[in-house]
């Protein structure tokens, strides 16, 4: 480094370079591509709200529940200045489905990509949206998604680009589940011995709206104890009516932010054409109803080709768990009919909760649209993750290969970058389980497992296979659906199967021809799911069950790749734990 007049050249040069990049080059590049930076100032706070006609508290953004919808174009930069207005807890927001290429510190995962934002503090999420599609955002700390911290994020094609399908209009549905018990109470129950499970939700919400003490469809029900809702339409719990014109095609954007529920969505008398899954185009296929698991998103095309003198139901109902929650409902209003005109028959019946053949038939229809990138033919590494429900010192947990994840106080992104070896377990977590002796059809013989926070260090640009292996839970004859979500990447879903995965017999069944690219995939009860991805995005990435209480109980792992390639990580997100000490000059 040289000096001029006693000043080092390097800082001056860097300062000038930064000015040139920020104020001249970046705006020029953005202008030439028509891309924009979209600025948002958000404040997160608790607010009284009646999502299902019963007053409760929700996590609101700028006073809204659900949070504001972000709409951007491919190539745009999103800049959310998030201020934590909660009095006593931290907060983060994860941009679900956005891969954060080059900005892993904006992924919004507490303890992984950043420190939780303290009360009163502001964090700048700045990232590019590089792929069109239907996404959403949500809290990623404790049970803040269950508390209502979520909203939609929609990325349109860049100017001049065309979708591979046509539609006249668009409707956006963000689905969620809602409990009357507050999330602090839920959370403490999960960490109590004896265990107190959160139970099934009281309501299902469509765009943050449901009806608990009445039903829009009571008059069609044989249950006389439930009354017909009398809503003016201005209530927080009044359904968001879907206004359409006859003989048109609409794109319904669906995303599930549920904390627990797997849902089935149907529209009375209408078929739907599935065209997008998790921000990737799929080979279009027609369905009467669609399963959507927590963390998934879809676009379906709906043609309003039914009797225009009627309105129709849109319903969501619980799948995969014995439902104790009434269907969520709203109305597809064929204009110019009045929106308050009820459909002439009962809402669609949700398929029986444990009809897994129905779910599998739907899931197996999801294949990549031609032109979607294909997976590498071979993998460099295969990690097999056995999903089990366990006990640790009497506490009920979930574990992967017998390790139940407890996140460390220092975000991995910082501790890996700066080589802070005391920040987390340096041992590689187990790559496999004893697949010869473990009977996935029975409760674990030895249910005890251990806490851990080790990281799967992935070779940069290597091809990684993950086989998710489901098993029996602690109680006999119980195996649950788990929807798994990967941060920082899309993966190819190579296949699903029943029983224990066997490389000999199942390998040849994997689909390398047109597997869908997604960021979420489920494991069916007693089954396995095979995924493949390329570890090409420098950062530290969570991979976990998207059922929020399950993640909180340890059902996740952490992947890291290419962290050494990141030249700088903004210190703004690393002011806690050992990185916090490091930045304040203390010894760790
Ligand atoms: O994690 C869970 O715990 C309960 C049950 O297994 C024990 O109460 C349940 O249904 C889960 O999904």
Short mmCIF file of C-alpha atoms and ligand atoms in Angstrom, two decimals, residues 190 195-198 200 260 321 389 396-398 473-475 478 480 482 547 549-550 553, ligand 1:
data_model
loop_
_atom_site.label_atom_id
_atom_site.label_comp_id
_atom_site.label_asym_id
_atom_site.label_seq_id
_atom_site.Cartn_x
_atom_site.Cartn_y
_atom_site.Cartn_z
CA UNK A 190 -43.02 -26.94 23.16
CA UNK A 195 -44.59 -31.57 26.38
CA UNK A 196 -47.53 -29.37 25.42
CA UNK A 197 -48.20 -29.54 21.71
CA UNK A 198 -49.67 -26.47 19.97
CA UNK A 200 -54.52 -27.84 15.51
CA UNK A 260 -48.54 -26.31 10.65
CA UNK A 321 -53.40 -34.31 10.14
CA UNK A 389 -39.16 -37.54 16.82
CA UNK A 396 -39.81 -33.98 23.02
CA UNK A 397 -37.70 -32.97 20.02
CA UNK A 398 -37.20 -33.65 16.34
CA UNK A 473 -42.80 -40.76 15.31
CA UNK A 474 -42.68 -41.55 19.06
CA UNK A 475 -46.19 -43.02 19.07
CA UNK A 478 -47.82 -42.27 13.43
CA UNK A 480 -46.33 -37.21 9.69
CA UNK A 482 -42.92 -32.76 6.74
CA UNK A 547 -43.69 -26.57 10.15
CA UNK A 549 -43.03 -25.75 15.82
CA UNK A 550 -41.01 -28.60 14.28
CA UNK A 553 -38.04 -28.36 18.17
O1 LIG B 1 -44.32 -32.52 16.93
C1 LIG B 1 -45.42 -32.95 17.20
O2 LIG B 1 -45.85 -33.31 18.44
C2 LIG B 1 -47.21 -33.73 18.34
C3 LIG B 1 -47.35 -35.13 18.81
O3 LIG B 1 -46.49 -35.97 18.10
C4 LIG B 1 -47.02 -35.28 20.27
O4 LIG B 1 -47.92 -34.57 21.05
C5 LIG B 1 -47.52 -33.61 16.93
O5 LIG B 1 -48.67 -33.92 16.41
C6 LIG B 1 -46.46 -33.13 16.27
O6 LIG B 1 -46.41 -32.88 14.98
#
